[in-house]
PDB file of C-alpha atoms in Angstrom:
ATOM      1  CA  MET A   1      58.142 -22.874  20.404  1.00  0.00           C
ATOM      2  CA  GLU A   2      58.750 -20.927  17.246  1.00  0.00           C
ATOM      3  CA  THR A   3      56.085 -18.865  15.533  1.00  0.00           C
ATOM      4  CA  LYS A   4      55.921 -21.077  12.746  1.00  0.00           C
ATOM      5  CA  ALA A   5      55.157 -24.442  14.909  1.00  0.00           C
ATOM      6  CA  ILE A   6      52.650 -22.332  16.889  1.00  0.00           C
ATOM      7  CA  LEU A   7      50.746 -21.397  13.604  1.00  0.00           C
ATOM      8  CA  LYS A   8      50.990 -24.733  11.974  1.00  0.00           C
ATOM      9  CA  ALA A   9      49.487 -26.435  15.255  1.00  0.00           C
ATOM     10  CA  LEU A  10      46.836 -23.805  15.521  1.00  0.00           C
ATOM     11  CA  ASN A  11      45.786 -24.218  11.831  1.00  0.00           C
ATOM     12  CA  ALA A  12      45.900 -27.702  11.966  1.00  0.00           C
ATOM     13  CA  ILE A  13      43.266 -27.822  14.882  1.00  0.00           C
ATOM     14  CA  SER A  14      41.221 -25.043  13.242  1.00  0.00           C
ATOM     15  CA  CYS A  15      41.532 -22.710  16.263  1.00  0.00           C
ATOM     16  CA  PRO A  16      40.767 -19.045  15.516  1.00  0.00           C
ATOM     17  CA  ILE A  17      43.659 -16.825  15.195  1.00  0.00           C
ATOM     18  CA  PRO A  18      43.506 -13.051  14.765  1.00  0.00           C
ATOM     19  CA  LEU A  19      44.106 -12.469  11.027  1.00  0.00           C
ATOM     20  CA  ASP A  20      45.804  -9.105  11.688  1.00  0.00           C
ATOM     21  CA  GLU A  21      48.445 -10.626  13.427  1.00  0.00           C
ATOM     22  CA  VAL A  22      49.000 -13.434  10.984  1.00  0.00           C
ATOM     23  CA  GLN A  23      49.075 -10.723   8.373  1.00  0.00           C
ATOM     24  CA  MET A  24      51.920  -8.912  10.304  1.00  0.00           C
ATOM     25  CA  ILE A  25      53.790 -12.106  10.494  1.00  0.00           C
ATOM     26  CA  MET A  26      53.480 -12.643   6.821  1.00  0.00           C
ATOM     27  CA  ASP A  27      54.314  -9.052   6.063  1.00  0.00           C
ATOM     28  CA  LYS A  28      57.499  -9.194   8.226  1.00  0.00           C
ATOM     29  CA  GLU A  29      58.623 -12.227   6.534  1.00  0.00           C
ATOM     30  CA  LEU A  30      58.165 -10.792   3.017  1.00  0.00           C
ATOM     31  CA  GLU A  31      60.326  -7.882   3.920  1.00  0.00           C
ATOM     32  CA  LYS A  32      63.268 -10.112   4.330  1.00  0.00           C
ATOM     33  CA  ALA A  33      65.770 -10.863   1.489  1.00  0.00           C
ATOM     34  CA  PRO A  34      64.661 -13.698  -0.863  1.00  0.00           C
ATOM     35  CA  GLU A  35      67.364 -16.150   0.474  1.00  0.00           C
ATOM     36  CA  GLU A  36      66.092 -15.408   4.299  1.00  0.00           C
ATOM     37  CA  MET A  37      62.663 -15.942   3.752  1.00  0.00           C
ATOM     38  CA  ASP A  38      60.807 -18.787   5.224  1.00  0.00           C
ATOM     39  CA  ASP A  39      58.519 -20.133   2.467  1.00  0.00           C
ATOM     40  CA  GLU A  40      56.825 -22.611   4.829  1.00  0.00           C
ATOM     41  CA  LEU A  41      55.835 -20.091   7.070  1.00  0.00           C
ATOM     42  CA  ILE A  42      54.456 -17.556   4.396  1.00  0.00           C
ATOM     43  CA  ASP A  43      52.605 -20.555   3.022  1.00  0.00           C
ATOM     44  CA  ILE A  44      51.233 -21.133   6.539  1.00  0.00           C
ATOM     45  CA  CYS A  45      50.220 -17.635   6.898  1.00  0.00           C
ATOM     46  CA  MET A  46      48.513 -17.520   3.413  1.00  0.00           C
ATOM     47  CA  ASP A  47      46.540 -20.649   4.132  1.00  0.00           C
ATOM     48  CA  ILE A  48      45.249 -19.130   7.299  1.00  0.00           C
ATOM     49  CA  LEU A  49      44.551 -15.802   5.972  1.00  0.00           C
ATOM     50  CA  GLU A  50      42.755 -17.378   3.110  1.00  0.00           C
ATOM     51  CA  LYS A  51      40.665 -19.574   5.274  1.00  0.00           C
ATOM     52  CA  GLY A  52      39.778 -16.811   7.748  1.00  0.00           C
ATOM     53  CA  TYR A  53      38.738 -14.358   5.314  1.00  0.00           C
ATOM     54  CA  ALA A  54      36.717 -16.940   3.527  1.00  0.00           C
ATOM     55  CA  GLY A  55      34.954 -17.890   7.015  1.00  0.00           C
ATOM     56  CA  GLN A  56      34.451 -14.029   7.637  1.00  0.00           C
ATOM     57  CA  GLU A  57      32.656 -13.719   4.264  1.00  0.00           C
ATOM     58  CA  GLN A  58      30.465 -16.657   4.884  1.00  0.00           C
ATOM     59  CA  GLU A  59      29.577 -15.412   8.326  1.00  0.00           C
ATOM     60  CA  GLN A  60      28.545 -12.175   6.810  1.00  0.00           C
ATOM     61  CA  GLU A  61      26.474 -13.778   4.430  1.00  0.00           C
ATOM     62  CA  GLN A  62      24.684 -15.943   6.930  1.00  0.00           C
ATOM     63  CA  LYS A  63      24.004 -12.953   9.079  1.00  0.00           C
ATOM     64  CA  GLN A  64      22.504 -11.202   6.018  1.00  0.00           C
ATOM     65  CA  GLU A  65      20.372 -14.172   5.304  1.00  0.00           C
ATOM     66  CA  GLN A  66      19.085 -14.314   8.841  1.00  0.00           C
ATOM     67  CA  LYS A  67      18.268 -10.361   8.816  1.00  0.00           C
ATOM     68  CA  GLN A  68      16.425 -10.984   5.542  1.00  0.00           C
ATOM     69  CA  GLU A  69      14.543 -14.088   7.054  1.00  0.00           C
ATOM     70  CA  GLN A  70      13.631 -11.866  10.301  1.00  0.00           C
ATOM     71  CA  LYS A  71      12.653  -8.943   8.123  1.00  0.00           C
ATOM     72  CA  GLN A  72      10.428 -11.150   5.958  1.00  0.00           C
ATOM     73  CA  ASP A  73       9.013 -12.710   9.213  1.00  0.00           C
ATOM     74  CA  ARG A  74       8.224  -9.279  10.264  1.00  0.00           C
ATOM     75  CA  THR A  75       6.529  -8.420   7.151  1.00  0.00           C
ATOM     76  CA  GLU A  76       4.401 -11.391   6.923  1.00  0.00           C
ATOM     77  CA  LYS A  77       3.196 -10.819  10.396  1.00  0.00           C
ATOM     78  CA  LYS A  78       2.024  -7.568   9.711  1.00  0.00           C
ATOM     79  CA  PRO A  79      -1.792  -7.130   9.221  1.00  0.00           C
ATOM     80  CA  MET A  80      -2.845  -6.924   5.473  1.00  0.00           C
ATOM     81  CA  ARG A  81      -4.439  -3.781   5.607  1.00  0.00           C
ATOM     82  CA  ILE A  82      -3.976  -2.654   2.006  1.00  0.00           C
ATOM     83  CA  LYS A  83      -7.055  -3.623  -0.055  1.00  0.00           C
ATOM     84  CA  VAL A  84      -7.084  -5.859  -2.927  1.00  0.00           C
ATOM     85  CA  ARG A  85      -7.809  -3.338  -5.362  1.00  0.00           C
ATOM     86  CA  ARG A  86      -4.850  -1.314  -4.235  1.00  0.00           C
ATOM     87  CA  VAL A  87      -2.488  -4.371  -5.053  1.00  0.00           C
ATOM     88  CA  LEU A  88      -4.156  -4.765  -8.563  1.00  0.00           C
ATOM     89  CA  ALA A  89      -3.635  -0.855  -9.266  1.00  0.00           C
ATOM     90  CA  ALA A  90      -0.004  -1.020  -8.051  1.00  0.00           C
ATOM     91  CA  ALA A  91       0.832  -4.315 -10.081  1.00  0.00           C
ATOM     92  CA  ALA A  92      -0.439  -2.722 -13.059  1.00  0.00           C
ATOM     93  CA  ILE A  93       1.977   0.139 -12.940  1.00  0.00           C
ATOM     94  CA  ILE A  94       5.330  -1.171 -11.709  1.00  0.00           C
ATOM     95  CA  ALA A  95       5.606  -4.969 -12.974  1.00  0.00           C
ATOM     96  CA  LEU A  96       8.365  -4.645 -15.837  1.00  0.00           C
ATOM     97  CA  ILE A  97       8.338  -6.892 -19.055  1.00  0.00           C
ATOM     98  CA  ILE A  98      11.316  -9.225 -19.882  1.00  0.00           C
ATOM     99  CA  ALA A  99       9.417 -11.481 -22.410  1.00  0.00           C
ATOM    100  CA  ALA A 100       9.390 -10.436 -26.127  1.00  0.00           C
ATOM    101  CA  ALA A 101       6.172  -9.199 -27.538  1.00  0.00           C
ATOM    102  CA  VAL A 102       3.990  -9.730 -30.663  1.00  0.00           C
ATOM    103  CA  PRO A 103       1.143  -7.458 -32.042  1.00  0.00           C
ATOM    104  CA  ILE A 104      -2.194  -7.622 -30.433  1.00  0.00           C
ATOM    105  CA  SER A 105      -4.328 -10.479 -31.487  1.00  0.00           C
ATOM    106  CA  ALA A 106      -7.525  -9.995 -33.776  1.00  0.00           C
ATOM    107  CA  THR A 107      -9.557 -12.021 -30.941  1.00  0.00           C
ATOM    108  CA  PHE A 108      -9.866  -8.715 -29.021  1.00  0.00           C
ATOM    109  CA  SER A 109     -12.982  -7.046 -30.735  1.00  0.00           C
ATOM    110  CA  GLN A 110     -12.177  -3.536 -29.797  1.00  0.00           C
ATOM    111  CA  SER A 111      -8.235  -3.099 -30.020  1.00  0.00           C
ATOM    112  CA  LYS A 112      -8.059   0.535 -31.231  1.00  0.00           C
ATOM    113  CA  VAL A 113      -4.589   1.062 -29.851  1.00  0.00           C
ATOM    114  CA  SER A 114      -1.035   1.567 -31.433  1.00  0.00           C
ATOM    115  CA  ASP A 115       0.982  -1.429 -31.597  1.00  0.00           C
ATOM    116  CA  LYS A 116       3.888   0.679 -30.409  1.00  0.00           C
ATOM    117  CA  ILE A 117       2.179   1.204 -27.210  1.00  0.00           C
ATOM    118  CA  VAL A 118       0.347  -1.782 -26.455  1.00  0.00           C
ATOM    119  CA  GLN A 119       1.324  -5.358 -27.557  1.00  0.00           C
ATOM    120  CA  PHE A 120      -0.163  -8.762 -26.789  1.00  0.00           C
ATOM    121  CA  CYS A 121       2.188 -11.495 -25.340  1.00  0.00           C
ATOM    122  CA  SER A 122       0.178 -14.968 -25.637  1.00  0.00           C
ATOM    123  CA  ASP A 123      -1.238 -14.381 -21.869  1.00  0.00           C
ATOM    124  CA  TYR A 124      -0.596 -10.711 -20.961  1.00  0.00           C
ATOM    125  CA  PHE A 125      -0.493  -7.068 -22.644  1.00  0.00           C
ATOM    126  CA  HIS A 126       2.843  -5.496 -22.636  1.00  0.00           C
ATOM    127  CA  MET A 127       2.317  -1.702 -22.384  1.00  0.00           C
ATOM    128  CA  ASP A 128       4.897   0.982 -22.842  1.00  0.00           C
ATOM    129  CA  LEU A 129       3.543   4.326 -22.570  1.00  0.00           C
ATOM    130  CA  ARG A 130       6.605   6.234 -23.093  1.00  0.00           C
ATOM    131  CA  LYS A 131       6.113   5.204 -26.850  1.00  0.00           C
ATOM    132  CA  GLY A 132       3.139   7.704 -26.910  1.00  0.00           C
ATOM    133  CA  SER A 133       2.377  11.139 -26.207  1.00  0.00           C
ATOM    134  CA  THR A 134       3.194  12.188 -22.253  1.00  0.00           C
ATOM    135  CA  ASN A 135       3.325  15.833 -22.569  1.00  0.00           C
ATOM    136  CA  ALA A 136       0.530  17.413 -20.522  1.00  0.00           C
ATOM    137  CA  LYS A 137      -0.952  20.742 -21.827  1.00  0.00           C
ATOM    138  CA  HIS A 138      -2.440  21.756 -18.321  1.00  0.00           C
ATOM    139  CA  TYR A 139      -3.279  19.969 -15.112  1.00  0.00           C
ATOM    140  CA  SER A 140      -6.020  19.519 -12.975  1.00  0.00           C
ATOM    141  CA  ASP A 141      -7.891  22.419 -11.025  1.00  0.00           C
ATOM    142  CA  ASN A 142      -5.869  23.199  -8.105  1.00  0.00           C
ATOM    143  CA  ASP A 143      -9.137  24.116  -6.056  1.00  0.00           C
ATOM    144  CA  SER A 144     -10.344  20.534  -6.021  1.00  0.00           C
ATOM    145  CA  LYS A 145      -9.938  18.944  -2.611  1.00  0.00           C
ATOM    146  CA  LEU A 146      -8.292  15.797  -3.537  1.00  0.00           C
ATOM    147  CA  VAL A 147      -5.689  17.709  -5.641  1.00  0.00           C
ATOM    148  CA  LYS A 148      -4.971  19.621  -2.749  1.00  0.00           C
ATOM    149  CA  ASP A 149      -4.512  16.832  -0.298  1.00  0.00           C
ATOM    150  CA  LEU A 150      -2.136  15.226  -2.926  1.00  0.00           C
ATOM    151  CA  GLN A 151      -0.359  18.358  -3.155  1.00  0.00           C
ATOM    152  CA  GLU A 152       0.145  18.225   0.755  1.00  0.00           C
ATOM    153  CA  ARG A 153       1.697  15.083   0.201  1.00  0.00           C
ATOM    154  CA  GLY A 154       4.421  16.158  -2.246  1.00  0.00           C
ATOM    155  CA  PHE A 155       2.625  15.614  -5.497  1.00  0.00           C
ATOM    156  CA  GLU A 156       2.797  18.499  -8.032  1.00  0.00           C
ATOM    157  CA  ASP A 157       1.429  18.943 -11.504  1.00  0.00           C
ATOM    158  CA  ILE A 158      -1.393  16.505 -10.905  1.00  0.00           C
ATOM    159  CA  ILE A 159      -3.678  15.500 -13.805  1.00  0.00           C
ATOM    160  CA  LEU A 160      -6.602  13.254 -13.066  1.00  0.00           C
ATOM    161  CA  PRO A 161      -9.872  12.775 -15.086  1.00  0.00           C
ATOM    162  CA  LYS A 162     -12.432  15.558 -14.309  1.00  0.00           C
ATOM    163  CA  ASP A 163     -15.237  12.923 -13.919  1.00  0.00           C
ATOM    164  CA  LEU A 164     -13.387  11.267 -10.884  1.00  0.00           C
ATOM    165  CA  LEU A 165     -12.610  14.332  -9.092  1.00  0.00           C
ATOM    166  CA  ASN A 166     -16.334  14.656  -7.928  1.00  0.00           C
ATOM    167  CA  TYR A 167     -16.455  10.886  -6.428  1.00  0.00           C
ATOM    168  CA  ASN A 168     -16.000  10.285  -2.785  1.00  0.00           C
ATOM    169  CA  TYR A 169     -12.361   9.496  -1.705  1.00  0.00           C
ATOM    170  CA  SER A 170     -11.033   8.124   1.450  1.00  0.00           C
ATOM    171  CA  LYS A 171      -8.699  10.385   3.460  1.00  0.00           C
ATOM    172  CA  ASP A 172      -6.632   7.559   4.273  1.00  0.00           C
ATOM    173  CA  ILE A 173      -4.326   8.082   1.333  1.00  0.00           C
ATOM    174  CA  PHE A 174      -1.928   5.239   1.100  1.00  0.00           C
ATOM    175  CA  ILE A 175       1.791   6.770   0.351  1.00  0.00           C
ATOM    176  CA  GLN A 176       4.786   4.400  -0.294  1.00  0.00           C
ATOM    177  CA  GLU A 177       8.097   6.003  -0.722  1.00  0.00           C
ATOM    178  CA  THR A 178      11.580   4.539  -1.546  1.00  0.00           C
ATOM    179  CA  ASP A 179      14.744   5.854  -2.717  1.00  0.00           C
ATOM    180  CA  HIS A 180      13.578   6.687  -6.140  1.00  0.00           C
ATOM    181  CA  ILE A 181       9.907   6.095  -6.463  1.00  0.00           C
ATOM    182  CA  ILE A 182       7.029   7.746  -4.538  1.00  0.00           C
ATOM    183  CA  SER A 183       3.474   6.588  -5.055  1.00  0.00           C
ATOM    184  CA  ALA A 184      -0.001   7.541  -3.693  1.00  0.00           C
ATOM    185  CA  THR A 185      -3.106   5.333  -3.774  1.00  0.00           C
ATOM    186  CA  ILE A 186      -6.558   6.631  -3.378  1.00  0.00           C
ATOM    187  CA  ASP A 187      -9.693   4.738  -2.744  1.00  0.00           C
ATOM    188  CA  ILE A 188     -12.706   6.375  -4.667  1.00  0.00           C
ATOM    189  CA  GLU A 189     -16.398   5.628  -4.900  1.00  0.00           C
ATOM    190  CA  ASP A 190     -19.582   7.278  -6.385  1.00  0.00           C
ATOM    191  CA  SER A 191     -22.496   6.579  -4.459  1.00  0.00           C
ATOM    192  CA  GLU A 192     -24.803   7.218  -7.392  1.00  0.00           C
ATOM    193  CA  SER A 193     -23.450   5.001 -10.035  1.00  0.00           C
ATOM    194  CA  GLU A 194     -21.951   2.516  -7.468  1.00  0.00           C
ATOM    195  CA  ILE A 195     -18.540   2.786  -9.382  1.00  0.00           C
ATOM    196  CA  ASN A 196     -15.787   2.314  -7.002  1.00  0.00           C
ATOM    197  CA  GLY A 197     -11.972   1.543  -7.291  1.00  0.00           C
ATOM    198  CA  SER A 198      -8.575   3.257  -6.845  1.00  0.00           C
ATOM    199  CA  MET A 199      -6.136   5.663  -8.350  1.00  0.00           C
ATOM    200  CA  THR A 200      -2.371   5.135  -8.097  1.00  0.00           C
ATOM    201  CA  ILE A 201       0.166   7.869  -8.835  1.00  0.00           C
ATOM    202  CA  ALA A 202       3.854   6.767  -9.160  1.00  0.00           C
ATOM    203  CA  ARG A 203       6.271   9.461  -9.606  1.00  0.00           C
ATOM    204  CA  TYR A 204      10.093   8.333 -10.545  1.00  0.00           C
ATOM    205  CA  ASP A 205      13.157  10.166  -9.961  1.00  0.00           C
ATOM    206  CA  GLU A 206      15.623  10.949 -13.090  1.00  0.00           C
ATOM    207  CA  ILE A 207      17.507   7.550 -12.173  1.00  0.00           C
ATOM    208  CA  THR A 208      14.515   5.277 -12.663  1.00  0.00           C
ATOM    209  CA  SER A 209      12.264   7.230 -15.124  1.00  0.00           C
ATOM    210  CA  PHE A 210      13.485   4.838 -17.887  1.00  0.00           C
ATOM    211  CA  VAL A 211      11.108   2.341 -16.418  1.00  0.00           C
ATOM    212  CA  ALA A 212       8.125   4.570 -15.843  1.00  0.00           C
ATOM    213  CA  GLY A 213       5.090   3.498 -18.217  1.00  0.00           C
ATOM    214  CA  GLU A 214       6.234   0.074 -18.921  1.00  0.00           C
ATOM    215  CA  SER A 215       4.009  -2.569 -17.398  1.00  0.00           C
ATOM    216  CA  LYS A 216       2.335  -5.944 -17.692  1.00  0.00           C
ATOM    217  CA  VAL A 217      -1.437  -5.924 -17.804  1.00  0.00           C
ATOM    218  CA  THR A 218      -3.572  -9.088 -17.435  1.00  0.00           C
ATOM    219  CA  SER A 219      -5.215 -10.447 -20.583  1.00  0.00           C
ATOM    220  CA  LYS A 220      -8.651 -10.766 -18.815  1.00  0.00           C
ATOM    221  CA  PHE A 221      -9.484  -7.490 -20.601  1.00  0.00           C
ATOM    222  CA  LYS A 222     -10.965  -7.791 -24.019  1.00  0.00           C
ATOM    223  CA  HIS A 223     -11.173  -4.566 -25.337  1.00  0.00           C
ATOM    224  CA  VAL A 224      -8.161  -1.749 -25.390  1.00  0.00           C
ATOM    225  CA  GLU A 225      -8.580   1.572 -26.542  1.00  0.00           C
ATOM    226  CA  GLN A 226      -6.170   4.774 -26.990  1.00  0.00           C
ATOM    227  CA  VAL A 227      -7.630   8.161 -26.284  1.00  0.00           C
ATOM    228  CA  ASN A 228      -5.537  11.226 -27.026  1.00  0.00           C
ATOM    229  CA  VAL A 229      -6.633  13.934 -24.657  1.00  0.00           C
ATOM    230  CA  ASN A 230      -4.714  16.864 -23.242  1.00  0.00           C
ATOM    231  CA  GLY A 231      -1.574  16.219 -25.113  1.00  0.00           C
ATOM    232  CA  ILE A 232      -1.491  12.515 -23.360  1.00  0.00           C
ATOM    233  CA  ASP A 233      -2.099   9.125 -24.902  1.00  0.00           C
ATOM    234  CA  VAL A 234      -4.408   7.159 -22.429  1.00  0.00           C
ATOM    235  CA  ILE A 235      -4.961   3.264 -22.554  1.00  0.00           C
ATOM    236  CA  VAL A 236      -8.317   1.951 -21.482  1.00  0.00           C
ATOM    237  CA  TYR A 237      -8.654  -1.814 -21.023  1.00  0.00           C
ATOM    238  CA  GLY A 238     -12.004  -3.462 -20.196  1.00  0.00           C
ATOM    239  CA  ASN A 239     -14.785  -6.215 -21.025  1.00  0.00           C
ATOM    240  CA  ASP A 240     -18.302  -6.751 -22.067  1.00  0.00           C
ATOM    241  CA  ASP A 241     -19.779  -6.569 -18.718  1.00  0.00           C
ATOM    242  CA  ASP A 242     -19.846  -4.106 -15.945  1.00  0.00           C
ATOM    243  CA  ASP A 243     -16.610  -5.768 -14.325  1.00  0.00           C
ATOM    244  CA  GLN A 244     -13.409  -4.020 -14.030  1.00  0.00           C
ATOM    245  CA  VAL A 245     -11.732  -1.687 -16.138  1.00  0.00           C
ATOM    246  CA  LEU A 246      -8.164   0.036 -16.080  1.00  0.00           C
ATOM    247  CA  ILE A 247      -7.105   3.306 -17.339  1.00  0.00           C
ATOM    248  CA  CYS A 248      -3.361   4.126 -17.731  1.00  0.00           C
ATOM    249  CA  TYR A 249      -1.362   6.958 -18.730  1.00  0.00           C
ATOM    250  CA  LEU A 250       1.972   8.515 -18.241  1.00  0.00           C
ATOM    251  CA  VAL A 251       2.585  12.308 -17.644  1.00  0.00           C
ATOM    252  CA  ASN A 252       5.752  13.968 -18.527  1.00  0.00           C
ATOM    253  CA  GLY A 253       7.694  10.887 -19.006  1.00  0.00           C
ATOM    254  CA  ASN A 254       7.978  10.379 -15.112  1.00  0.00           C
ATOM    255  CA  THR A 255       4.756  10.185 -13.468  1.00  0.00           C
ATOM    256  CA  ASN A 256       2.587   7.087 -14.054  1.00  0.00           C
ATOM    257  CA  TYR A 257      -1.063   6.900 -13.526  1.00  0.00           C
ATOM    258  CA  SER A 258      -3.055   3.583 -12.965  1.00  0.00           C
ATOM    259  CA  ILE A 259      -7.048   3.834 -12.176  1.00  0.00           C
ATOM    260  CA  THR A 260      -8.756   0.665 -11.348  1.00  0.00           C
ATOM    261  CA  LEU A 261     -12.553   0.874 -11.346  1.00  0.00           C
ATOM    262  CA  ASN A 262     -15.217  -1.625 -10.597  1.00  0.00           C
ATOM    263  CA  ASN A 263     -18.826  -1.625 -11.812  1.00  0.00           C
ATOM    264  CA  CYS A 264     -18.006   0.339 -14.563  1.00  0.00           C
ATOM    265  CA  ASN A 265     -18.417  -0.901 -18.250  1.00  0.00           C
ATOM    266  CA  PHE A 266     -16.007  -0.229 -21.047  1.00  0.00           C
ATOM    267  CA  GLU A 267     -17.799   2.525 -22.805  1.00  0.00           C
ATOM    268  CA  LYS A 268     -18.217   4.452 -19.334  1.00  0.00           C
ATOM    269  CA  ALA A 269     -14.257   4.064 -18.829  1.00  0.00           C
ATOM    270  CA  VAL A 270     -13.500   5.555 -22.170  1.00  0.00           C
ATOM    271  CA  GLU A 271     -15.815   8.431 -21.454  1.00  0.00           C
ATOM    272  CA  ILE A 272     -13.924   9.027 -18.100  1.00  0.00           C
ATOM    273  CA  ALA A 273     -10.748   8.666 -19.708  1.00  0.00           C
ATOM    274  CA  LYS A 274     -11.792  11.721 -22.065  1.00  0.00           C
ATOM    275  CA  SER A 275     -12.228  13.962 -19.232  1.00  0.00           C
ATOM    276  CA  LEU A 276      -8.668  14.121 -18.602  1.00  0.00           C
ATOM    277  CA  LYS A 277      -8.821  17.735 -19.186  1.00  0.00           C
TER     278      LYS A 277
END
């Protein structure tokens, strides 16, 4: 039985055929002079190759989807050990904004902030700290135990509010690292004032630094204030009650800081921000 008939029969019943062999058959036929070529054989080979490669691609996609589903299942089965305040702090840093922004509404009773840095977008704040000052004049005291612990984990040139360096902090510093971003989240608490929360530091490399400082912040905050201290524009979000406040700033264009505090009023948060020396 000639090659063409065999290929035609196998293709008709969708029988698997080694694609490299089919390619060789077609290449050999194409090497012939035009008048000697078997056009039907070439068409059969091309049809087999087209179906074969399409099938391989589909199989690879299915395998990839299965791997992704298995990975997701494993992730969902992992115990949720990260505290809620850690998630809130990380979300305030990393969430990127796509929607267009409009100036902050006058309904916010204290909006002492440049609309170049913070804008209100119907139901959230669009913050771009890169539009403000980010070049630190000096950094936190290297003798601080917390600063030392962070330095041991690869973080240099740390600048944190001095008032918070005296707070108790969890030695279980949560580190996340990708190819382009490394972040550390530290749980803190002051036993005297009962203020507690977390601080997240996210350092971006040169490839991803263009997104540092840009984030989406919930509109639950009614007060927004900008404080310039130590060469850095710091944005403070808060409310009238002792609920939750958020302090955000960007250092040297590539290191994003987000501090979430509970049981802290807005005035106290501004005071803490001013201790960034």
